[in-house]
PDB file of C-alpha atoms in Angstrom:
ATOM      1  CA  MET A 159     124.408 129.712  81.345  1.00 43.00           C
ATOM      2  CA  PRO A 160     127.548 130.772  79.424  1.00 40.00           C
ATOM      3  CA  VAL A 161     130.302 128.209  79.850  1.00 38.00           C
ATOM      4  CA  GLY A 162     132.954 130.894  80.021  1.00 41.00           C
ATOM      5  CA  THR A 163     131.621 132.385  83.241  1.00 43.00           C
ATOM      6  CA  ARG A 164     132.646 131.245  86.707  1.00 43.00           C
ATOM      7  CA  GLY A 165     129.056 130.217  87.435  1.00 44.00           C
ATOM      8  CA  GLY A 166     129.025 128.143  84.230  1.00 44.00           C
ATOM      9  CA  GLU A 167     132.259 126.389  85.244  1.00 46.00           C
ATOM     10  CA  ARG A 168     130.808 125.512  88.673  1.00 42.00           C
ATOM     11  CA  TYR A 169     127.697 124.174  86.968  1.00 41.00           C
ATOM     12  CA  LEU A 170     129.757 121.966  84.656  1.00 40.00           C
ATOM     13  CA  ARG A 171     131.824 120.629  87.559  1.00 44.00           C
ATOM     14  CA  ALA A 172     128.595 119.826  89.453  1.00 44.00           C
ATOM     15  CA  MET A 173     127.104 118.066  86.477  1.00 44.00           C
ATOM     16  CA  ARG A 174     130.291 116.048  85.972  1.00 44.00           C
ATOM     17  CA  GLY A 175     129.611 114.750  89.468  1.00 45.00           C
ATOM     18  CA  VAL A 176     126.175 113.629  88.347  1.00 44.00           C
ATOM     19  CA  TRP A 177     127.516 111.792  85.325  1.00 41.00           C
ATOM     20  CA  LEU A 178     130.034 109.993  87.526  1.00 41.00           C
ATOM     21  CA  LEU A 179     126.987 108.377  89.110  1.00 47.00           C
ATOM     22  CA  VAL A 180     125.582 107.060  85.833  1.00 41.00           C
ATOM     23  CA  PRO A 181     127.717 103.869  85.476  1.00 41.00           C
ATOM     24  CA  TRP A 182     127.160 103.336  89.182  1.00 45.00           C
ATOM     25  CA  LEU A 183     123.385 103.431  88.662  1.00 44.00           C
ATOM     26  CA  ALA A 184     123.546 101.072  85.698  1.00 42.00           C
ATOM     27  CA  ALA A 185     125.382  98.491  87.813  1.00 45.00           C
ATOM     28  CA  CYS A 186     122.762  98.701  90.531  1.00 47.00           C
ATOM     29  CA  GLY A 187     120.107  97.072  88.373  1.00 42.00           C
ATOM     30  CA  GLU A 188     117.456  99.258  89.989  1.00 41.00           C
ATOM     31  CA  ALA A 189     116.529 101.475  87.001  1.00 36.00           C
ATOM     32  CA  ALA A 190     119.084 103.976  85.709  1.00 34.00           C
ATOM     33  CA  VAL A 191     117.164 105.959  83.065  1.00 29.00           C
ATOM     34  CA  MET A 192     116.715 109.684  82.549  1.00 29.00           C
ATOM     35  CA  THR A 193     113.440 111.319  83.538  1.00 32.00           C
ATOM     36  CA  SER A 194     112.070 114.782  84.227  1.00 33.00           C
ATOM     37  CA  PRO A 195     110.401 114.908  87.648  1.00 36.00           C
ATOM     38  CA  PRO A 196     108.377 118.011  88.595  1.00 36.00           C
ATOM     39  CA  ASP A 197     110.435 121.085  89.380  1.00 39.00           C
ATOM     40  CA  ALA A 198     113.692 119.520  88.263  1.00 35.00           C
ATOM     41  CA  ALA A 199     115.839 119.432  85.163  1.00 34.00           C
ATOM     42  CA  ASP A 200     116.723 116.121  83.522  1.00 36.00           C
ATOM     43  CA  VAL A 201     118.137 113.999  86.300  1.00 32.00           C
ATOM     44  CA  VAL A 202     119.233 110.404  86.666  1.00 32.00           C
ATOM     45  CA  GLU A 203     116.159 108.488  87.726  1.00 34.00           C
ATOM     46  CA  ASP A 204     117.739 106.229  90.331  1.00 38.00           C
ATOM     47  CA  ALA A 205     120.124 106.922  93.203  1.00 36.00           C
ATOM     48  CA  GLY A 206     121.851 103.538  93.347  1.00 37.00           C
ATOM     49  CA  VAL A 207     125.298 103.144  94.887  1.00 36.00           C
ATOM     50  CA  ALA A 208     128.817 103.351  93.436  1.00 35.00           C
ATOM     51  CA  ARG A 209     131.495 100.685  93.237  1.00 34.00           C
ATOM     52  CA  ASP A 210     133.990 103.231  94.358  1.00 37.00           C
ATOM     53  CA  ALA A 211     136.486 101.907  96.870  1.00 34.00           C
ATOM     54  CA  GLY A 212     136.564 105.211  98.686  1.00 36.00           C
ATOM     55  CA  VAL A 213     133.762 104.686 101.161  1.00 35.00           C
ATOM     56  CA  MET A 214     133.773 106.348 104.529  1.00 35.00           C
ATOM     57  CA  GLY A 215     134.734 103.992 107.305  1.00 36.00           C
ATOM     58  CA  ASP A 216     132.475 103.046 110.163  1.00 35.00           C
ATOM     59  CA  ALA A 217     131.119 106.079 111.956  1.00 34.00           C
ATOM     60  CA  GLY A 218     129.824 103.943 114.782  1.00 34.00           C
ATOM     61  CA  VAL A 219     131.806 102.900 117.850  1.00 31.00           C
ATOM     62  CA  MET A 220     132.403  99.242 118.545  1.00 31.00           C
ATOM     63  CA  ARG A 221     130.809  98.073 121.713  1.00 32.00           C
ATOM     64  CA  ASP A 222     132.684  96.261 124.467  1.00 36.00           C
ATOM     65  CA  ALA A 223     133.821  92.754 123.536  1.00 33.00           C
ATOM     66  CA  GLY A 224     131.475  91.294 126.147  1.00 33.00           C
ATOM     67  CA  THR A 225     128.467  92.597 124.267  1.00 36.00           C
ATOM     68  CA  MET A 226     129.624  91.903 120.690  1.00 35.00           C
ATOM     69  CA  ARG A 227     127.197  89.686 118.854  1.00 38.00           C
ATOM     70  CA  ASP A 228     129.557  88.629 116.035  1.00 38.00           C
ATOM     71  CA  ALA A 229     129.936  84.937 115.245  1.00 38.00           C
ATOM     72  CA  GLY A 230     133.364  83.601 116.116  1.00 35.00           C
ATOM     73  CA  MET A 231     134.135  81.035 113.402  1.00 35.00           C
ATOM     74  CA  ASN A 232     134.790  80.403 109.740  1.00 36.00           C
ATOM     75  CA  HIS A 233     131.940  78.605 108.062  1.00 37.00           C
ATOM     76  CA  ASP A 234     131.646  77.040 104.612  1.00 40.00           C
ATOM     77  CA  ALA A 235     134.075  78.118 101.862  1.00 35.00           C
ATOM     78  CA  GLY A 236     133.130  81.602 100.742  1.00 48.00           C
ATOM     79  CA  VAL A 237     131.532  82.551 104.059  1.00 49.00           C
ATOM     80  CA  MET A 238     133.343  84.231 106.938  1.00 50.00           C
ATOM     81  CA  ARG A 239     132.020  85.760 110.124  1.00 51.00           C
ATOM     82  CA  ASP A 240     133.592  88.283 112.452  1.00 51.00           C
ATOM     83  CA  ALA A 241     135.301  87.227 115.638  1.00 36.00           C
ATOM     84  CA  GLY A 242     133.300  87.685 118.813  1.00 37.00           C
ATOM     85  CA  VAL A 243     130.518  86.025 120.719  1.00 36.00           C
ATOM     86  CA  THR A 244     127.159  84.838 119.399  1.00 42.00           C
ATOM     87  CA  ARG A 245     124.204  82.859 120.566  1.00 39.00           C
ATOM     88  CA  ASP A 246     123.764  79.224 119.681  1.00 44.00           C
ATOM     89  CA  ALA A 247     121.102  78.732 117.075  1.00 42.00           C
ATOM     90  CA  GLY A 248     118.347  76.798 118.758  1.00 45.00           C
ATOM     91  CA  PRO A 249     115.766  74.601 117.011  1.00 47.00           C
ATOM     92  CA  MET A 250     112.927  76.310 115.201  1.00 49.00           C
ATOM     93  CA  THR A 251     109.937  76.831 117.453  1.00 48.00           C
ATOM     94  CA  ALA A 252     106.506  75.560 116.559  1.00 64.00           C
ATOM     95  CA  LEU A 253     105.433  79.101 115.737  1.00 80.00           C
ATOM     96  CA  PRO A 254     108.378  81.273 114.615  1.00 92.00           C
ATOM     97  CA  ASP A 255     108.552  85.056 114.754  1.00 95.00           C
ATOM     98  CA  PRO A 256     106.745  86.761 111.892  1.00 97.00           C
ATOM     99  CA  VAL A 257     109.253  87.992 109.302  1.00 98.00           C
ATOM    100  CA  LEU A 258     109.002  91.299 107.444  1.00 98.00           C
ATOM    101  CA  PHE A 259     111.070  91.783 104.265  1.00 98.00           C
ATOM    102  CA  VAL A 260     112.068  95.316 103.226  1.00 97.00           C
ATOM    103  CA  HIS A 261     113.156  96.034  99.619  1.00 95.00           C
ATOM    104  CA  GLY A 262     115.707  98.552  98.356  1.00 90.00           C
ATOM    105  CA  ILE A 263     115.568 101.593  96.051  1.00 83.00           C
ATOM    106  CA  ASN A 264     113.273 101.208  93.073  1.00 82.00           C
ATOM    107  CA  GLY A 265     112.556  97.658  94.231  1.00 86.00           C
ATOM    108  CA  SER A 266     109.443  95.846  95.365  1.00 91.00           C
ATOM    109  CA  SER A 267     108.242  93.058  97.628  1.00 94.00           C
ATOM    110  CA  ALA A 268     108.645  90.648  94.705  1.00 94.00           C
ATOM    111  CA  GLU A 269     112.416  90.631  95.274  1.00 95.00           C
ATOM    112  CA  PHE A 270     111.815  88.305  98.214  1.00 97.00           C
ATOM    113  CA  ASP A 271     109.467  85.854  96.490  1.00 97.00           C
ATOM    114  CA  VAL A 272     112.129  83.159  96.170  1.00 97.00           C
ATOM    115  CA  MET A 273     113.256  83.491  99.780  1.00 98.00           C
ATOM    116  CA  ARG A 274     109.696  83.423 101.050  1.00 97.00           C
ATOM    117  CA  MET A 275     108.899  80.321  98.938  1.00 97.00           C
ATOM    118  CA  ARG A 276     111.935  78.522 100.366  1.00 97.00           C
ATOM    119  CA  LEU A 277     110.975  79.424 103.903  1.00 97.00           C
ATOM    120  CA  VAL A 278     107.506  77.979 103.391  1.00 97.00           C
ATOM    121  CA  ASP A 279     109.072  74.829 101.965  1.00 96.00           C
ATOM    122  CA  ASP A 280     111.227  74.655 105.096  1.00 94.00           C
ATOM    123  CA  GLY A 281     108.274  74.889 107.448  1.00 93.00           C
ATOM    124  CA  TRP A 282     107.608  78.597 107.992  1.00 95.00           C
ATOM    125  CA  PRO A 283     103.885  79.346 107.997  1.00 96.00           C
ATOM    126  CA  ALA A 284     103.108  81.482 104.931  1.00 97.00           C
ATOM    127  CA  ASN A 285     100.837  83.686 107.039  1.00 96.00           C
ATOM    128  CA  ARG A 286     103.836  84.779 109.144  1.00 97.00           C
ATOM    129  CA  LEU A 287     105.908  86.004 106.198  1.00 98.00           C
ATOM    130  CA  PHE A 288     105.286  89.584 105.098  1.00 98.00           C
ATOM    131  CA  ALA A 289     106.862  91.897 102.465  1.00 97.00           C
ATOM    132  CA  LEU A 290     105.966  95.558 102.016  1.00 94.00           C
ATOM    133  CA  ASP A 291     106.050  97.950  99.071  1.00 93.00           C
ATOM    134  CA  PHE A 292     107.049 101.548  99.629  1.00 91.00           C
ATOM    135  CA  GLU A 293     104.761 104.173  98.197  1.00 86.00           C
ATOM    136  CA  ASP A 294     107.639 105.902  96.356  1.00 80.00           C
ATOM    137  CA  PRO A 295     110.508 103.399  96.047  1.00 72.00           C
ATOM    138  CA  ARG A 296     112.344 105.539  93.513  1.00 73.00           C
ATOM    139  CA  TRP A 297     112.425 109.025  95.029  1.00 73.00           C
ATOM    140  CA  GLY A 298     111.078 108.652  98.566  1.00 80.00           C
ATOM    141  CA  CYS A 299     113.118 109.542 101.639  1.00 90.00           C
ATOM    142  CA  ASN A 300     114.301 106.817 104.006  1.00 93.00           C
ATOM    143  CA  VAL A 301     112.879 108.714 106.963  1.00 93.00           C
ATOM    144  CA  ASP A 302     109.389 108.486 105.437  1.00 93.00           C
ATOM    145  CA  ASN A 303     109.958 104.839 104.516  1.00 93.00           C
ATOM    146  CA  ALA A 304     110.912 104.153 108.122  1.00 96.00           C
ATOM    147  CA  GLN A 305     107.454 105.271 109.218  1.00 96.00           C
ATOM    148  CA  THR A 306     105.906 102.920 106.640  1.00 96.00           C
ATOM    149  CA  ILE A 307     107.910 100.107 108.247  1.00 97.00           C
ATOM    150  CA  ALA A 308     106.765 101.141 111.727  1.00 98.00           C
ATOM    151  CA  ASP A 309     103.106 101.102 110.643  1.00 98.00           C
ATOM    152  CA  GLU A 310     103.515  97.685 108.993  1.00 98.00           C
ATOM    153  CA  VAL A 311     105.251  96.210 112.055  1.00 98.00           C
ATOM    154  CA  ALA A 312     102.418  97.440 114.299  1.00 98.00           C
ATOM    155  CA  ARG A 313      99.871  95.824 111.935  1.00 98.00           C
ATOM    156  CA  ILE A 314     101.806  92.529 111.835  1.00 98.00           C
ATOM    157  CA  LEU A 315     102.044  92.354 115.637  1.00 98.00           C
ATOM    158  CA  GLN A 316      98.332  93.073 115.998  1.00 97.00           C
ATOM    159  CA  THR A 317      97.374  90.554 113.303  1.00 96.00           C
ATOM    160  CA  THR A 318      99.608  87.686 114.519  1.00 96.00           C
ATOM    161  CA  GLY A 319      99.560  88.332 118.255  1.00 95.00           C
ATOM    162  CA  ALA A 320     103.347  88.073 118.296  1.00 95.00           C
ATOM    163  CA  SER A 321     105.395  90.198 120.667  1.00 94.00           C
ATOM    164  CA  ARG A 322     108.305  90.668 118.232  1.00 96.00           C
ATOM    165  CA  ILE A 323     109.150  90.152 114.579  1.00 97.00           C
ATOM    166  CA  ASP A 324     112.254  89.417 112.597  1.00 98.00           C
ATOM    167  CA  LEU A 325     113.270  92.019 109.971  1.00 98.00           C
ATOM    168  CA  VAL A 326     115.222  91.334 106.736  1.00 98.00           C
ATOM    169  CA  ALA A 327     116.252  94.362 104.609  1.00 98.00           C
ATOM    170  CA  HIS A 328     118.050  94.589 101.290  1.00 97.00           C
ATOM    171  CA  SER A 329     120.249  97.407  99.965  1.00 94.00           C
ATOM    172  CA  MET A 330     118.773 100.868 100.546  1.00 91.00           C
ATOM    173  CA  GLY A 331     116.099  99.263 102.721  1.00 94.00           C
ATOM    174  CA  THR A 332     118.731  99.003 105.415  1.00 96.00           C
ATOM    175  CA  LEU A 333     118.750 102.771 105.964  1.00 95.00           C
ATOM    176  CA  SER A 334     114.994 103.093 106.392  1.00 95.00           C
ATOM    177  CA  SER A 335     114.808  99.985 108.611  1.00 98.00           C
ATOM    178  CA  ARG A 336     117.761 101.177 110.766  1.00 98.00           C
ATOM    179  CA  HIS A 337     116.029 104.504 111.241  1.00 97.00           C
ATOM    180  CA  PHE A 338     112.919 102.607 112.296  1.00 98.00           C
ATOM    181  CA  LEU A 339     114.995 100.649 114.839  1.00 98.00           C
ATOM    182  CA  LYS A 340     117.080 103.451 116.293  1.00 98.00           C
ATOM    183  CA  VAL A 341     114.793 106.477 116.084  1.00 97.00           C
ATOM    184  CA  LEU A 342     111.212 105.147 115.999  1.00 97.00           C
ATOM    185  CA  GLY A 343     111.575 102.618 118.819  1.00 96.00           C
ATOM    186  CA  GLY A 344     111.685  99.521 116.625  1.00 98.00           C
ATOM    187  CA  THR A 345     114.365  97.777 118.728  1.00 97.00           C
ATOM    188  CA  ALA A 346     111.622  96.801 121.226  1.00 97.00           C
ATOM    189  CA  GLN A 347     109.658  95.088 118.438  1.00 97.00           C
ATOM    190  CA  VAL A 348     112.403  93.180 116.608  1.00 98.00           C
ATOM    191  CA  ASN A 349     114.209  90.030 117.708  1.00 97.00           C
ATOM    192  CA  THR A 350     116.616  89.493 114.741  1.00 98.00           C
ATOM    193  CA  TYR A 351     117.548  92.144 112.231  1.00 98.00           C
ATOM    194  CA  VAL A 352     119.276  91.030 108.997  1.00 98.00           C
ATOM    195  CA  THR A 353     120.661  93.231 106.229  1.00 98.00           C
ATOM    196  CA  LEU A 354     121.623  91.964 102.757  1.00 98.00           C
ATOM    197  CA  GLY A 355     124.152  94.130 100.893  1.00 97.00           C
ATOM    198  CA  GLY A 356     123.333  96.946 103.310  1.00 97.00           C
ATOM    199  CA  LEU A 357     124.357 100.546 102.641  1.00 94.00           C
ATOM    200  CA  HIS A 358     125.318 101.123 106.251  1.00 97.00           C
ATOM    201  CA  HIS A 359     127.956 103.738 105.401  1.00 96.00           C
ATOM    202  CA  GLY A 360     126.635 105.150 102.126  1.00 93.00           C
ATOM    203  CA  ASN A 361     129.065 106.185  99.408  1.00 86.00           C
ATOM    204  CA  ARG A 362     131.164 109.278  98.826  1.00 87.00           C
ATOM    205  CA  LEU A 363     130.169 109.678  95.219  1.00 84.00           C
ATOM    206  CA  ALA A 364     126.652 110.465  96.331  1.00 84.00           C
ATOM    207  CA  CYS A 365     128.054 113.631  97.954  1.00 88.00           C
ATOM    208  CA  LEU A 366     128.859 114.988  94.455  1.00 87.00           C
ATOM    209  CA  ASN A 367     125.174 115.168  93.537  1.00 79.00           C
ATOM    210  CA  PRO A 368     124.136 118.814  93.152  1.00 80.00           C
ATOM    211  CA  LEU A 369     120.432 118.075  92.750  1.00 78.00           C
ATOM    212  CA  ASP A 370     117.752 118.055  95.418  1.00 79.00           C
ATOM    213  CA  VAL A 371     117.039 114.337  95.401  1.00 80.00           C
ATOM    214  CA  CYS A 372     116.468 112.957  98.880  1.00 87.00           C
ATOM    215  CA  VAL A 373     117.852 109.454  98.451  1.00 80.00           C
ATOM    216  CA  TRP A 374     121.085 110.751  96.900  1.00 79.00           C
ATOM    217  CA  GLN A 375     121.609 113.171  99.773  1.00 87.00           C
ATOM    218  CA  GLU A 376     120.965 110.409 102.338  1.00 91.00           C
ATOM    219  CA  LEU A 377     123.654 108.206 100.723  1.00 88.00           C
ATOM    220  CA  CYS A 378     126.399 110.768 101.387  1.00 91.00           C
ATOM    221  CA  PRO A 379     128.403 109.535 104.441  1.00 92.00           C
ATOM    222  CA  THR A 380     128.263 113.001 106.019  1.00 92.00           C
ATOM    223  CA  ASN A 381     124.472 113.269 105.700  1.00 92.00           C
ATOM    224  CA  GLU A 382     122.676 113.638 109.010  1.00 94.00           C
ATOM    225  CA  LEU A 383     120.718 110.425 108.522  1.00 94.00           C
ATOM    226  CA  LEU A 384     123.877 108.294 108.226  1.00 95.00           C
ATOM    227  CA  THR A 385     125.853 110.069 110.929  1.00 95.00           C
ATOM    228  CA  ASN A 386     122.995 109.594 113.371  1.00 96.00           C
ATOM    229  CA  LEU A 387     122.567 105.911 112.502  1.00 97.00           C
ATOM    230  CA  ASN A 388     126.300 105.226 112.885  1.00 96.00           C
ATOM    231  CA  ALA A 389     126.827 107.256 116.044  1.00 96.00           C
ATOM    232  CA  ASP A 390     127.412 105.154 119.153  1.00 96.00           C
ATOM    233  CA  PRO A 391     125.549 102.881 119.594  1.00 96.00           C
ATOM    234  CA  ALA A 392     125.324 101.896 115.907  1.00 97.00           C
ATOM    235  CA  THR A 393     123.550  98.644 116.844  1.00 98.00           C
ATOM    236  CA  PRO A 394     121.331  99.577 119.793  1.00 97.00           C
ATOM    237  CA  GLY A 395     118.749  97.567 121.676  1.00 96.00           C
ATOM    238  CA  ASP A 396     118.282  93.999 122.871  1.00 95.00           C
ATOM    239  CA  LEU A 397     118.183  92.217 119.503  1.00 97.00           C
ATOM    240  CA  ALA A 398     120.470  90.344 117.119  1.00 97.00           C
ATOM    241  CA  TRP A 399     122.101  92.557 114.446  1.00 98.00           C
ATOM    242  CA  VAL A 400     123.300  90.661 111.366  1.00 98.00           C
ATOM    243  CA  SER A 401     124.914  92.014 108.178  1.00 98.00           C
ATOM    244  CA  ILE A 402     125.300  89.642 105.206  1.00 98.00           C
ATOM    245  CA  PHE A 403     127.268  90.922 102.217  1.00 98.00           C
ATOM    246  CA  SER A 404     129.199  89.684  99.210  1.00 98.00           C
ATOM    247  CA  THR A 405     132.740  90.358  98.049  1.00 98.00           C
ATOM    248  CA  ASP A 406     131.309  90.129  94.537  1.00 97.00           C
ATOM    249  CA  ASP A 407     128.353  92.387  95.137  1.00 96.00           C
ATOM    250  CA  GLY A 408     129.325  94.669  92.210  1.00 94.00           C
ATOM    251  CA  THR A 409     127.216  97.530  93.565  1.00 93.00           C
ATOM    252  CA  VAL A 410     127.748  98.043  97.297  1.00 94.00           C
ATOM    253  CA  PRO A 411     131.374  97.977  98.552  1.00 94.00           C
ATOM    254  CA  VAL A 412     132.163  95.618 101.439  1.00 96.00           C
ATOM    255  CA  ALA A 413     133.312  98.615 103.504  1.00 96.00           C
ATOM    256  CA  SER A 414     129.827 100.070 103.350  1.00 96.00           C
ATOM    257  CA  SER A 415     128.147  96.820 104.464  1.00 97.00           C
ATOM    258  CA  THR A 416     130.366  95.997 107.450  1.00 97.00           C
ATOM    259  CA  LEU A 417     128.746  97.137 110.677  1.00 97.00           C
ATOM    260  CA  ASP A 418     130.387  97.373 114.101  1.00 94.00           C
ATOM    261  CA  GLY A 419     128.455  95.509 116.761  1.00 96.00           C
ATOM    262  CA  ALA A 420     126.739  93.202 114.265  1.00 98.00           C
ATOM    263  CA  GLU A 421     127.408  89.649 113.226  1.00 98.00           C
ATOM    264  CA  ASN A 422     129.121  90.345 109.859  1.00 98.00           C
ATOM    265  CA  ILE A 423     128.837  87.440 107.426  1.00 98.00           C
ATOM    266  CA  GLU A 424     130.839  87.603 104.199  1.00 98.00           C
ATOM    267  CA  VAL A 425     129.992  85.492 101.166  1.00 98.00           C
ATOM    268  CA  SER A 426     131.542  85.344  97.704  1.00 97.00           C
ATOM    269  CA  GLY A 427     130.279  84.845  94.171  1.00 97.00           C
ATOM    270  CA  VAL A 428     126.921  86.541  94.819  1.00 98.00           C
ATOM    271  CA  PRO A 429     125.833  89.693  92.967  1.00 97.00           C
ATOM    272  CA  HIS A 430     123.872  92.493  94.614  1.00 96.00           C
ATOM    273  CA  ALA A 431     120.458  91.760  93.029  1.00 95.00           C
ATOM    274  CA  GLY A 432     118.643  89.800  90.399  1.00 93.00           C
ATOM    275  CA  PRO A 433     118.572  86.021  89.801  1.00 94.00           C
ATOM    276  CA  GLY A 434     121.164  84.405  92.042  1.00 95.00           C
ATOM    277  CA  GLY A 435     121.637  87.702  93.917  1.00 97.00           C
ATOM    278  CA  LEU A 436     121.632  88.361  97.624  1.00 98.00           C
ATOM    279  CA  THR A 437     117.889  87.795  98.008  1.00 97.00           C
ATOM    280  CA  GLU A 438     117.968  84.517  96.051  1.00 97.00           C
ATOM    281  CA  ALA A 439     121.387  82.816  96.431  1.00 98.00           C
ATOM    282  CA  GLU A 440     121.276  79.563  98.458  1.00 97.00           C
ATOM    283  CA  VAL A 441     124.379  80.385 100.410  1.00 98.00           C
ATOM    284  CA  VAL A 442     122.724  83.587 101.616  1.00 98.00           C
ATOM    285  CA  TYR A 443     119.426  81.840 102.266  1.00 98.00           C
ATOM    286  CA  ASP A 444     121.176  79.288 104.495  1.00 98.00           C
ATOM    287  CA  GLU A 445     122.664  82.073 106.599  1.00 98.00           C
ATOM    288  CA  VAL A 446     119.328  83.901 106.829  1.00 98.00           C
ATOM    289  CA  VAL A 447     117.617  80.729 108.062  1.00 97.00           C
ATOM    290  CA  ARG A 448     120.371  80.143 110.622  1.00 97.00           C
ATOM    291  CA  VAL A 449     120.023  83.591 112.188  1.00 97.00           C
ATOM    292  CA  LEU A 450     116.197  83.630 111.990  1.00 96.00           C
ATOM    293  CA  GLU A 451     116.265  80.541 114.174  1.00 93.00           C
ATOM    294  CA  TYR A 452     118.042  82.408 116.985  1.00 92.00           C
ATOM    295  CA  PRO A 453     116.031  82.199 120.224  1.00 87.00           C
ATOM    296  CA  ALA A 454     114.610  85.372 121.709  1.00 78.00           C
ATOM    297  CA  TRP A 455     117.094  87.706 123.342  1.00 68.00           C
TER     298      TRP A 455
END
């Protein structure tokens, strides 16, 4: 297309939006290389998330103070929880809830190997710890991934005989797991829901993407998926909602991870992913164990 035409200028402006996403993708650590998928021009392979401070605020409405499930205390240095009311963490039962771990974009179940190993060392039965792999972790839509979660939860409940599970999701996995909870009836099957570096409010830079890539579109704060998830109630159901995030995430802004109606737990010095990241850091693990030991609601 000739650059001198109006159409050419619009094309260049659109593509500049794409290239704004490239450093964002590189920081994500979830594959930021160029590829040529069917029926598309060269596009950036991974959606990722930007470090842009301009993230849309919470679209959800805070529930009444009497029903807030936030913790009301400061904890160890580097960890802070929101004010509110929470349950006391009871002792671990002889047979804890099964736990399902949900990975993020271009990730895999292996991201939770360290956390699962620590849980086994701390007394969790290995046969009650599960981690799934999405069929298309790079390009797949969160709505489709939510159905994968629903199918896996049904299988776990049938296999273990449990009435509910606990759910731990990282990064983009928070969107698919929240869709499972809010739209597919998952709130009746989950006791404690934990997100690690969750993309609860997406990122505005994703709105600049001119290409028909599902995960990029879903990251835009005005996308129907996100607006539905964050519409009141943003944290529905009779279960514990917990969001753990880091001020040093480097990929997902704190504003995108904070969730009204949840117990928001802030840590510092922990990157988004990789060795020592949110799925491996001991300070995060300690918080995950604490909330997994919550008694049934």
